[in-house]
Coordinates of C-alpha atoms in Angstrom, one line a residue:
M1 CA 23.3 32.8 20.5
D2 CA 20.7 35.6 19.9
V3 CA 17.3 33.9 19.7
R4 CA 16.1 36.4 17.2
R5 CA 18.6 35.2 14.6
R6 CA 17.6 31.5 14.7
P7 CA 16.5 30.2 11.3
V8 CA 12.9 29.5 12.4
K9 CA 12.0 32.8 14.0
P10 CA 12.3 35.1 10.9
F11 CA 10.1 32.7 9.0
L12 CA 7.5 32.8 11.8
R13 CA 7.5 36.6 12.0
S14 CA 7.1 37.1 8.3
R15 CA 4.3 34.7 7.7
K16 CA 1.3 37.1 8.1
P17 CA 2.6 40.0 5.9
Y18 CA 3.7 37.6 3.2
K19 CA 0.3 35.9 3.3
S20 CA -1.5 39.2 2.9
G21 CA 0.6 40.2 -0.1
E22 CA 0.1 36.8 -1.6
Q23 CA -3.6 37.1 -1.3
Q24 CA -3.6 40.5 -3.0
Q25 CA -1.5 39.1 -5.9
K26 CA -3.8 36.1 -6.2
T27 CA -6.8 38.5 -6.4
V28 CA -5.2 40.5 -9.2
H29 CA -4.3 37.3 -11.1
F30 CA -7.8 36.0 -10.7
M31 CA -9.5 39.2 -12.0
T32 CA -7.0 39.3 -15.0
N33 CA -7.6 35.7 -15.8
A34 CA -11.3 36.1 -15.6
L35 CA -11.2 39.1 -18.0
F36 CA -9.2 37.3 -20.6
F37 CA -11.2 34.1 -20.3
T38 CA -14.4 36.1 -20.8
T39 CA -12.8 37.9 -23.8
F40 CA -11.7 34.7 -25.4
F41 CA -15.0 32.9 -25.3
S42 CA -17.0 36.0 -26.2
V43 CA -15.1 36.9 -29.3
M44 CA -14.9 33.2 -30.3
Y45 CA -18.6 33.0 -30.1
F46 CA -19.0 36.3 -32.0
L47 CA -16.7 35.2 -34.8
L48 CA -18.2 31.7 -35.1
H49 CA -21.7 33.3 -35.3
R50 CA -20.5 35.8 -38.0
W51 CA -18.7 33.2 -40.1
R52 CA -21.7 30.9 -40.0
N53 CA -23.9 33.7 -41.4
K54 CA -21.3 34.3 -44.1
I55 CA -21.3 30.7 -45.1
R56 CA -25.1 30.7 -45.3
T57 CA -25.1 33.9 -47.5
S58 CA -22.0 32.8 -49.6
T59 CA -20.0 35.8 -48.4
P60 CA -16.2 35.3 -48.6
L61 CA -14.7 34.7 -45.2
H62 CA -11.6 36.9 -45.9
V63 CA -13.9 39.9 -46.2
V64 CA -14.0 41.3 -42.6
T65 CA -15.7 44.3 -41.0
V66 CA -14.2 46.6 -38.4
S67 CA -16.0 44.8 -35.6
E68 CA -14.7 41.4 -36.9
T69 CA -11.2 42.8 -37.1
A70 CA -11.3 44.0 -33.6
A71 CA -12.7 40.6 -32.5
I72 CA -9.8 38.8 -34.2
I73 CA -7.3 41.1 -32.5
S74 CA -8.9 40.5 -29.2
L75 CA -8.9 36.8 -29.8
I76 CA -5.2 36.7 -30.6
A77 CA -4.4 38.9 -27.6
S78 CA -6.3 36.6 -25.2
I79 CA -4.7 33.5 -26.7
V80 CA -1.3 35.1 -26.3
Y81 CA -2.0 36.0 -22.7
L82 CA -3.4 32.7 -21.7
L83 CA -0.6 30.7 -23.3
G84 CA 2.0 33.0 -21.9
F85 CA 0.5 32.9 -18.3
F86 CA -0.2 29.2 -18.0
G87 CA 2.4 28.0 -20.5
I88 CA 5.2 29.8 -18.7
D89 CA 4.0 28.6 -15.3
F90 CA 4.0 25.0 -16.7
V91 CA 7.5 25.3 -18.1
K92 CA 8.7 26.7 -14.8
S93 CA 7.1 23.8 -13.0
V94 CA 9.0 21.4 -15.3
L95 CA 12.3 23.2 -15.2
R96 CA 12.1 24.1 -11.5
P97 CA 15.1 22.6 -9.6
S98 CA 14.5 19.8 -7.2
P99 CA 14.0 20.8 -3.5
A100 CA 17.3 19.3 -2.6
S101 CA 19.0 22.1 -4.6
W102 CA 17.2 24.9 -2.7
I103 CA 19.6 26.2 0.0
I104 CA 19.5 28.9 2.6
E105 CA 22.3 30.5 4.5
D106 CA 22.5 30.4 8.3
D107 CA 24.4 33.4 9.6
T108 CA 24.9 31.5 12.9
E109 CA 27.4 29.1 11.3
D110 CA 30.1 29.2 8.6
A111 CA 28.6 30.6 5.4
S112 CA 30.2 27.8 3.5
V113 CA 27.9 25.3 5.1
K114 CA 24.7 24.9 3.1
K115 CA 21.5 23.5 4.5
P116 CA 18.6 22.0 2.7
C117 CA 15.3 23.8 2.4
V118 CA 12.3 22.1 4.0
G119 CA 10.5 20.9 0.9
K120 CA 11.9 17.5 0.3
A121 CA 8.7 15.6 1.2
L122 CA 7.4 16.2 -2.3
I123 CA 10.3 14.3 -4.0
P124 CA 10.4 10.6 -3.1
H125 CA 13.9 9.1 -3.1
I126 CA 15.6 6.0 -2.0
S127 CA 19.0 7.1 -0.7
P128 CA 19.2 10.8 0.0
N129 CA 22.5 12.5 -0.9
P130 CA 24.4 14.3 1.9
T131 CA 23.4 18.0 1.7
S132 CA 25.8 19.5 4.3
E133 CA 29.4 19.2 5.3
T134 CA 28.3 18.2 8.8
E135 CA 26.3 15.2 7.5
V136 CA 29.2 14.2 5.3
V137 CA 31.6 14.2 8.3
E138 CA 29.1 12.1 10.3
K139 CA 28.8 9.6 7.6
K140 CA 32.6 9.2 7.4
K141 CA 32.7 8.5 11.1
P142 CA 33.6 4.9 12.1
P143 CA 30.8 2.5 13.0
P144 CA 29.5 2.2 16.6
P145 CA 31.7 0.3 19.1
S146 CA 31.5 -3.5 19.0
G147 CA 28.3 -4.8 20.6
Q148 CA 26.4 -1.6 20.0
M149 CA 24.1 -2.1 17.0
Y150 CA 23.0 1.4 16.3
A151 CA 24.1 4.8 17.6
E152 CA 21.6 7.3 18.8
P153 CA 20.3 9.7 16.1
R154 CA 22.1 13.0 16.6
L155 CA 20.1 16.2 16.5
H156 CA 21.4 19.5 15.2
P157 CA 20.6 21.8 18.2
E158 CA 20.5 24.9 16.1
E159 CA 17.8 23.4 13.8
N160 CA 15.8 21.1 16.0
E161 CA 16.1 21.9 19.7
E162 CA 13.4 24.7 19.6
I163 CA 11.0 22.4 17.7
V164 CA 11.6 19.5 20.1
K165 CA 10.7 21.8 23.0
Q166 CA 7.5 22.9 21.3
V167 CA 6.5 19.3 20.7
V168 CA 7.2 18.4 24.3
A169 CA 5.2 21.4 25.5
G170 CA 2.3 20.5 23.2
A171 CA 2.6 23.7 21.1
I172 CA 3.2 21.6 18.0
P173 CA 1.3 18.4 17.6
S174 CA 3.5 15.4 16.9
Y175 CA 1.4 14.4 13.9
A176 CA 1.9 17.7 12.2
L177 CA 5.7 17.6 12.1
E178 CA 5.9 16.4 8.5
S179 CA 3.7 19.2 7.1
K180 CA 5.4 21.8 9.3
L181 CA 9.0 20.9 8.5
G182 CA 8.5 19.5 5.0
D183 CA 11.2 16.9 5.7
C184 CA 10.0 13.5 6.7
K185 CA 13.4 12.3 8.0
R186 CA 13.8 15.4 10.2
A187 CA 10.3 15.0 11.5
A188 CA 11.0 11.4 12.5
V189 CA 14.2 12.5 14.3
V190 CA 12.5 15.3 16.1
R191 CA 9.5 13.2 17.1
R192 CA 11.8 10.5 18.4
E193 CA 13.7 12.9 20.6
A194 CA 10.5 14.5 21.9
L195 CA 9.1 11.0 22.7
E196 CA 12.2 10.1 24.7
R197 CA 12.0 13.3 26.7
V198 CA 8.3 12.9 27.5
T199 CA 8.5 9.2 28.4
G200 CA 12.0 9.2 29.9
K201 CA 12.6 5.9 28.0
S202 CA 15.4 5.4 25.5
L203 CA 14.8 4.1 22.0
T204 CA 18.5 3.1 21.6
G205 CA 18.6 0.0 19.4
M206 CA 15.8 1.1 17.1
P207 CA 17.4 2.6 13.9
V208 CA 16.2 5.8 12.4
D209 CA 18.8 6.3 9.6
G210 CA 18.8 4.5 6.3
F211 CA 15.1 4.6 5.6
D212 CA 13.1 6.5 3.0
Y213 CA 10.4 8.2 5.2
E214 CA 8.9 10.1 2.2
S215 CA 7.8 6.7 0.7
I216 CA 5.5 6.0 3.7
L217 CA 4.0 9.5 4.0
G218 CA 0.2 9.3 3.8
Q219 CA 0.3 5.7 2.7
C220 CA 1.9 3.2 5.1
C221 CA 2.6 4.6 8.6
E222 CA 1.9 7.8 10.5
M223 CA 4.1 9.5 13.1
P224 CA 7.2 7.3 12.6
V225 CA 10.1 7.4 15.0
G226 CA 12.3 4.8 13.3
Y227 CA 11.8 1.3 11.9
V228 CA 12.0 -2.3 13.2
Q229 CA 14.2 -4.7 11.4
V230 CA 13.0 -8.2 10.5
P231 CA 15.5 -10.6 9.0
V232 CA 14.6 -12.1 5.6
G233 CA 15.6 -15.6 4.8
I234 CA 15.3 -17.4 1.4
A235 CA 13.7 -20.8 0.9
G236 CA 14.0 -22.6 -2.5
P237 CA 14.1 -23.1 -5.2
L238 CA 10.4 -23.8 -5.1
L239 CA 9.3 -25.5 -8.3
V240 CA 5.6 -24.6 -9.0
N241 CA 3.9 -25.0 -12.4
G242 CA 7.3 -25.4 -14.1
G243 CA 8.8 -22.2 -12.6
E244 CA 11.5 -21.9 -10.0
F245 CA 11.1 -19.3 -7.3
W246 CA 13.4 -18.3 -4.4
V247 CA 10.9 -17.4 -1.7
P248 CA 11.7 -14.5 0.7
M249 CA 10.5 -15.0 4.2
G250 CA 10.5 -12.3 6.9
T251 CA 10.5 -13.9 10.3
T252 CA 12.1 -14.1 13.7
E253 CA 11.2 -17.7 14.3
G254 CA 14.2 -20.1 14.1
C255 CA 13.9 -23.2 12.0
L256 CA 11.0 -21.8 9.9
V257 CA 13.0 -20.9 6.8
A258 CA 15.1 -24.1 7.1
S259 CA 12.1 -26.2 7.4
T260 CA 10.3 -24.6 4.5
N261 CA 13.5 -25.0 2.5
R262 CA 13.6 -28.7 3.2
G263 CA 10.0 -29.0 1.9
C264 CA 11.0 -27.1 -1.2
K265 CA 13.8 -29.6 -1.8
A266 CA 11.5 -32.5 -1.4
I267 CA 9.0 -31.0 -3.9
Y268 CA 11.8 -30.1 -6.3
M269 CA 13.3 -33.6 -6.3
S270 CA 9.8 -35.1 -6.9
G271 CA 9.2 -33.1 -10.0
G272 CA 7.6 -29.9 -8.6
A273 CA 4.1 -28.9 -7.5
T274 CA 1.0 -27.9 -9.5
C275 CA -1.1 -25.0 -8.5
M276 CA -4.5 -24.0 -9.8
L277 CA -6.3 -20.7 -9.2
L278 CA -10.0 -21.5 -8.5
K279 CA -11.3 -17.9 -8.0
D280 CA -10.1 -14.4 -7.9
G281 CA -12.3 -11.7 -6.3
M282 CA -12.1 -9.3 -3.4
T283 CA -15.2 -8.6 -1.3
R284 CA -16.8 -5.8 0.6
A285 CA -20.2 -6.0 2.4
P286 CA -21.9 -2.9 3.6
V287 CA -24.8 -3.0 6.0
V288 CA -28.0 -1.0 5.3
R289 CA -31.2 -0.6 7.4
F290 CA -34.8 0.0 6.5
G291 CA -37.9 0.8 8.5
S292 CA -39.2 -2.7 8.1
A293 CA -38.0 -6.2 7.2
K294 CA -40.3 -6.1 4.2
R295 CA -38.4 -3.2 2.6
A296 CA -35.1 -5.0 3.4
A297 CA -36.4 -8.1 1.6
E298 CA -37.5 -6.1 -1.4
L299 CA -33.9 -4.7 -1.9
K300 CA -32.5 -8.2 -1.4
L301 CA -34.7 -9.5 -4.2
F302 CA -33.8 -6.5 -6.4
L303 CA -30.1 -7.0 -6.0
E304 CA -30.2 -10.8 -6.6
D305 CA -32.5 -10.4 -9.7
P306 CA -30.3 -11.4 -12.8
E307 CA -32.2 -8.7 -14.8
N308 CA -30.7 -6.0 -12.7
Y309 CA -27.2 -7.3 -12.6
D310 CA -25.9 -5.6 -15.8
T311 CA -27.1 -2.2 -14.7
L312 CA -25.5 -2.6 -11.2
A313 CA -22.3 -3.8 -12.9
V314 CA -22.0 -0.7 -15.0
V315 CA -22.5 1.5 -12.0
F316 CA -20.0 -0.5 -9.9
N317 CA -17.3 -0.6 -12.6
K318 CA -17.2 3.1 -13.4
S319 CA -14.8 3.7 -10.5
S320 CA -11.9 1.7 -11.9
R321 CA -10.8 0.0 -15.1
F322 CA -9.6 -3.0 -13.2
G323 CA -12.4 -3.4 -10.7
K324 CA -15.1 -5.5 -12.4
L325 CA -18.2 -6.7 -10.5
Q326 CA -18.5 -10.5 -10.3
S327 CA -21.3 -11.2 -8.0
I328 CA -23.7 -9.9 -5.3
K329 CA -24.9 -12.0 -2.4
C330 CA -27.2 -10.8 0.4
A331 CA -28.0 -11.9 3.9
I332 CA -30.8 -10.4 5.9
A333 CA -31.2 -10.0 9.7
G334 CA -34.6 -8.5 10.5
K335 CA -34.7 -5.1 8.8
N336 CA -30.9 -5.1 8.3
L337 CA -29.5 -6.2 5.0
Y338 CA -25.8 -7.2 4.4
I339 CA -24.7 -7.0 0.8
R340 CA -21.6 -8.9 -0.2
F341 CA -20.0 -7.5 -3.4
C342 CA -17.3 -9.5 -5.1
C343 CA -15.1 -8.0 -7.8
S344 CA -11.8 -8.5 -9.7
T345 CA -9.1 -6.0 -8.7
G346 CA -6.1 -6.5 -11.1
D347 CA -2.8 -6.7 -9.4
A348 CA -3.9 -4.8 -6.4
M349 CA -5.1 -6.5 -3.2
G350 CA -8.2 -4.3 -3.9
M351 CA -9.9 -3.2 -0.7
N352 CA -10.0 0.4 -1.7
M353 CA -11.0 -0.5 -5.2
V354 CA -14.0 -2.6 -4.2
S355 CA -15.1 0.0 -1.6
K356 CA -15.3 2.7 -4.3
G357 CA -17.4 0.5 -6.5
V358 CA -19.7 -0.3 -3.5
Q359 CA -20.2 3.3 -2.8
N360 CA -21.2 3.9 -6.4
V361 CA -23.9 1.3 -6.1
L362 CA -25.2 2.5 -2.8
D363 CA -25.5 6.0 -4.2
Y364 CA -27.4 4.6 -7.2
L365 CA -29.8 2.6 -5.0
L366 CA -30.9 5.6 -3.1
T367 CA -32.9 6.7 -6.1
D368 CA -35.2 3.7 -5.9
F369 CA -34.8 3.1 -2.2
P370 CA -34.7 6.5 -0.6
D371 CA -35.6 5.1 2.8
M372 CA -32.4 3.0 2.8
D373 CA -30.1 4.0 5.6
V374 CA -26.4 3.1 5.0
M375 CA -25.1 2.1 8.5
G376 CA -21.6 1.2 7.4
I377 CA -19.5 0.6 4.2
S378 CA -18.4 -2.6 5.9
G379 CA -20.7 -4.7 7.9
N380 CA -18.3 -7.6 8.6
Y381 CA -20.0 -9.9 6.2
C382 CA -17.0 -9.4 3.9
S383 CA -15.2 -10.6 6.1
D384 CA -11.8 -8.8 6.5
K385 CA -9.1 -9.7 9.0
K386 CA -11.3 -12.1 11.0
P387 CA -11.8 -15.8 10.8
A388 CA -15.2 -16.3 9.1
A389 CA -17.0 -19.3 7.6
V390 CA -18.1 -17.1 4.6
N391 CA -14.5 -16.8 3.5
W392 CA -13.9 -20.5 4.1
I393 CA -16.9 -21.4 2.0
E394 CA -17.2 -18.6 -0.6
G395 CA -13.5 -17.6 -0.8
R396 CA -12.0 -14.1 -0.7
G397 CA -9.1 -12.8 -2.7
K398 CA -7.4 -15.7 -4.5
S399 CA -8.8 -19.3 -4.0
V400 CA -5.9 -21.7 -4.7
V401 CA -5.3 -25.4 -4.6
C402 CA -1.7 -26.8 -4.7
E403 CA -0.7 -30.4 -5.0
A404 CA 2.5 -32.5 -5.4
V405 CA 3.4 -36.2 -5.5
I406 CA 6.4 -36.9 -3.3
K407 CA 8.3 -40.0 -4.2
E408 CA 9.0 -42.7 -1.7
E409 CA 12.7 -42.3 -1.8
V410 CA 12.4 -38.6 -1.2
V411 CA 10.1 -39.1 1.8
T412 CA 12.7 -41.5 3.2
K413 CA 16.0 -39.7 2.5
V414 CA 15.0 -36.0 2.6
L415 CA 12.0 -36.0 5.0
K416 CA 13.4 -38.8 7.2
T417 CA 10.0 -40.6 7.6
N418 CA 7.6 -42.8 5.7
V419 CA 4.4 -42.4 3.7
A420 CA 2.2 -44.3 6.1
A421 CA 3.3 -42.3 9.1
L422 CA 2.6 -39.0 7.4
V423 CA -0.8 -40.1 6.2
E424 CA -1.8 -41.3 9.7
L425 CA -0.5 -38.2 11.4
N426 CA -2.3 -35.9 9.0
M427 CA -5.6 -37.6 9.7
L428 CA -5.1 -37.5 13.5
K429 CA -3.6 -34.0 13.8
N430 CA -4.8 -31.8 10.9
L431 CA -8.2 -33.3 10.4
T432 CA -9.5 -35.0 13.6
G433 CA -7.5 -32.8 16.0
S434 CA -8.6 -29.6 14.4
A435 CA -12.2 -30.8 14.4
M436 CA -12.0 -31.6 18.1
A437 CA -10.7 -28.1 18.7
G438 CA -13.6 -26.6 16.6
A439 CA -11.1 -25.0 14.2
L440 CA -12.4 -22.6 11.5
G441 CA -10.3 -23.0 8.4
G442 CA -7.4 -24.3 10.6
F443 CA -7.1 -27.9 9.3
N444 CA -3.4 -27.6 8.8
A445 CA -0.1 -27.8 10.7
H446 CA 1.2 -24.2 10.5
A447 CA 0.1 -22.5 7.3
S448 CA -0.1 -19.2 9.1
N449 CA 3.7 -19.4 9.8
I450 CA 4.6 -19.4 6.1
V451 CA 1.9 -16.9 5.0
A452 CA 2.9 -14.4 7.6
A453 CA 6.6 -14.7 6.7
V454 CA 6.0 -14.2 3.0
Y455 CA 3.5 -11.4 3.7
I456 CA 6.0 -9.5 5.8
A457 CA 8.8 -9.9 3.2
T458 CA 6.6 -8.8 0.2
G459 CA 4.7 -5.9 1.7
Q460 CA 1.3 -7.4 2.2
D461 CA -1.1 -6.5 5.0
P462 CA 0.1 -8.8 7.9
A463 CA -3.4 -8.6 9.5
Q464 CA -4.9 -10.4 6.5
N465 CA -2.9 -13.4 7.5
V466 CA -6.0 -14.3 9.6
E467 CA -8.2 -15.3 6.6
S468 CA -5.3 -15.9 4.2
S469 CA -4.1 -18.8 6.3
H470 CA -7.4 -20.7 6.0
C471 CA -6.1 -24.0 4.7
I472 CA -6.9 -27.7 4.7
T473 CA -3.9 -30.1 4.2
M474 CA -4.6 -33.5 2.7
M475 CA -2.3 -36.5 2.5
E476 CA -2.9 -39.9 1.0
P477 CA -0.8 -42.8 -0.3
I478 CA -0.8 -43.5 -4.0
N479 CA 0.9 -46.0 -6.4
N480 CA 0.1 -48.9 -4.0
G481 CA 1.2 -46.9 -1.0
K482 CA 4.7 -46.2 -2.3
D483 CA 4.3 -42.4 -3.0
L484 CA 2.6 -39.6 -1.1
H485 CA 0.0 -37.2 -2.6
V486 CA -0.1 -34.0 -0.6
S487 CA -2.2 -30.9 -1.2
V488 CA -3.2 -27.7 0.4
T489 CA -6.5 -25.9 -0.4
M490 CA -6.5 -22.2 0.5
P491 CA -9.8 -20.3 -0.3
S492 CA -8.8 -16.8 0.7
I493 CA -5.3 -15.7 -0.1
E494 CA -5.4 -11.9 -0.1
V495 CA -2.3 -10.5 -1.9
G496 CA -1.3 -7.7 -4.3
T497 CA 1.8 -6.5 -6.1
V498 CA 0.9 -2.8 -6.2
G499 CA -0.2 -0.4 -3.5
G500 CA 0.4 -0.4 0.3
G501 CA 3.7 -1.8 1.5
T502 CA 4.6 -3.3 -1.9
Q503 CA 6.1 0.0 -3.0
L504 CA 8.7 0.2 -0.2
A505 CA 12.2 -0.5 -1.3
S506 CA 12.9 -3.7 0.6
Q507 CA 9.5 -5.2 -0.1
A508 CA 9.7 -4.3 -3.7
A509 CA 13.1 -6.0 -3.9
C510 CA 11.5 -9.2 -2.6
L511 CA 8.7 -9.0 -5.2
N512 CA 11.3 -8.4 -7.9
L513 CA 13.2 -11.5 -6.7
L514 CA 9.9 -13.5 -7.4
G515 CA 9.4 -11.8 -10.7
V516 CA 6.1 -10.2 -9.7
K517 CA 7.0 -6.7 -8.9
G518 CA 4.4 -4.0 -9.8
A519 CA 1.5 -4.4 -12.2
S520 CA 1.6 -6.7 -15.2
K521 CA 1.2 -4.8 -18.5
E522 CA 0.7 -7.8 -20.6
E523 CA -2.1 -9.4 -18.5
P524 CA -3.4 -7.2 -15.7
G525 CA -3.8 -9.3 -12.5
S526 CA -1.3 -12.0 -13.5
N527 CA 1.4 -10.9 -11.1
S528 CA -0.8 -11.1 -8.0
R529 CA -2.2 -14.4 -9.1
V530 CA 1.4 -15.8 -9.5
L531 CA 2.2 -14.5 -6.0
A532 CA -0.8 -16.3 -4.6
T533 CA 0.4 -19.6 -6.2
I534 CA 3.8 -19.0 -4.7
V535 CA 2.3 -18.5 -1.2
A536 CA 0.3 -21.8 -1.6
G537 CA 3.4 -23.6 -2.9
S538 CA 5.4 -22.4 0.1
V539 CA 2.7 -23.5 2.5
L540 CA 2.7 -26.9 0.9
A541 CA 6.5 -27.1 1.5
G542 CA 6.1 -25.9 5.0
E543 CA 3.4 -28.4 5.8
L544 CA 5.3 -31.3 4.3
S545 CA 8.4 -30.5 6.3
L546 CA 6.8 -29.9 9.7
M547 CA 4.6 -32.9 9.5
S548 CA 7.6 -35.0 8.6
A549 CA 9.6 -33.6 11.6
I550 CA 6.7 -34.4 13.9
A551 CA 6.3 -37.9 12.5
A552 CA 10.0 -38.6 12.8
G553 CA 10.2 -37.1 16.3
Q554 CA 12.6 -34.4 15.1
L555 CA 10.6 -31.3 16.1
V556 CA 11.9 -30.7 19.6
K557 CA 15.5 -31.8 18.6
S558 CA 15.7 -29.3 15.7
H559 CA 14.4 -26.4 17.8
M560 CA 16.7 -27.2 20.6
K561 CA 19.6 -27.2 18.1
Y562 CA 18.8 -24.3 15.9
N563 CA 16.3 -22.1 17.8
R564 CA 18.1 -21.7 21.2
S565 CA 20.9 -19.1 21.2
T566 CA 23.5 -19.1 23.9
R567 CA 24.6 -15.5 23.1
D568 CA 24.1 -12.9 25.7
M569 CA 21.8 -10.4 23.9
T570 CA 21.9 -7.9 26.7
K571 CA 25.4 -7.0 25.7
L572 CA 24.4 -6.0 22.2
V573 CA 22.7 -2.8 23.2
P574 CA 23.8 -0.6 26.2
T575 CA 21.2 0.2 28.7

């Protein structure tokens, strides 16, 4: 095939002349717009000035001079131009067809085969419609042979081969494919093929089709080459505060969902769990430096003075209608000052929201403390994605306590153990054993297991499982030792129902299952708070079931039965 007739080449050859003409056209439009804008404001000022004088001198307004007539005509002309120019452009932008309907003809193939234009990145979608007969034929093909989970993504050589070669040669950066091609799915396929050629390794088994890559552009993941599947199981119903929830859990650990489900059953049969929200506030702690410890101490006293709080709150809150400053606490180390801001964030997890408010306050403080040197917007006194005593003590995100009373017959029949054994094991394992290990926030059996699984399923930041899994599990006998009181206290559950991965289709479906998808219109922030209580209730169920399995000596037996597959996995994907 003649290289000069490939679809990409004519576009590349015509870029400079087209750009030059476009610049000339923009210059003409700019000058014309400037002229009519100037005319509009000038004649408006002239007419208002003349009419004010007429009102003062009691002259009828309908009596106009020649200059006033000319001004009125100029005003009407400028209004007509401005409305026509900008109004027509606005109407065109509304009525402009979607990029999927823009097609170009390729003279290297059958003219009846239409191909999509490269602008689809601007229009998010869930399930793209086939746009070419070739794609329709491929979708009608039978599934891959038995044992092969996913077929290799097929390239269209006429469209992608040249671009793949340029990526491999380094002429086109891999990260720039989305902006260059304007098609996120095509960019992922091209990047994947280039990666396989550079590394000599196959990505067979990692699917690339069936995912909305536009939804992650600039928000969730850069330079995608496919996606990793995580199975989602359902535990429940979990009865918390009178509501029933079917809890989605994304995990690859066998027995985890089944164990949590057993805990949910025990809680349900005992009348449900009660969950209380103790605190709701996200934190960010910048670090600033002064020339002396004295100046750092002066700022600390200024920030912690109650008389200054209202002013600082106004400055902080102006960045968002949901972000409201709650408190400021400082810690000093020599001439370095760490300022921990805490604020409400509505239904968002809120890291970006609180960071914007903190930046507002830092800019404001520079007026009275010009010698303040901002070293970093985050100084780790927050503390984010790290186990820290400040989160264990002060809390971060949602601080929740969840409790339930498990009846004696439920402990015996469902959990297969007894109250005394559970209480003693909890003291020796979760309390004493964790203290012997020097645990920080880890006075529990496996809270991190449940938190991570729910986070993955609902689109939370998995890295925040570190502090969100801070938990102390308490068990004690009540009603003369017949029943079991069990509770989990979790001071830093960091969740949101808007932003980040929550807007992806699968994760949004899990949030919808829980009834907390998106932002609450009736009570901002209530969806994220309910999600935090669901997380705590699920942890309570998981703790109850695992501790019972250990007390009854069932842990190893259950894992040997349910978590050891005899299937030869090497036969699923060809090498």
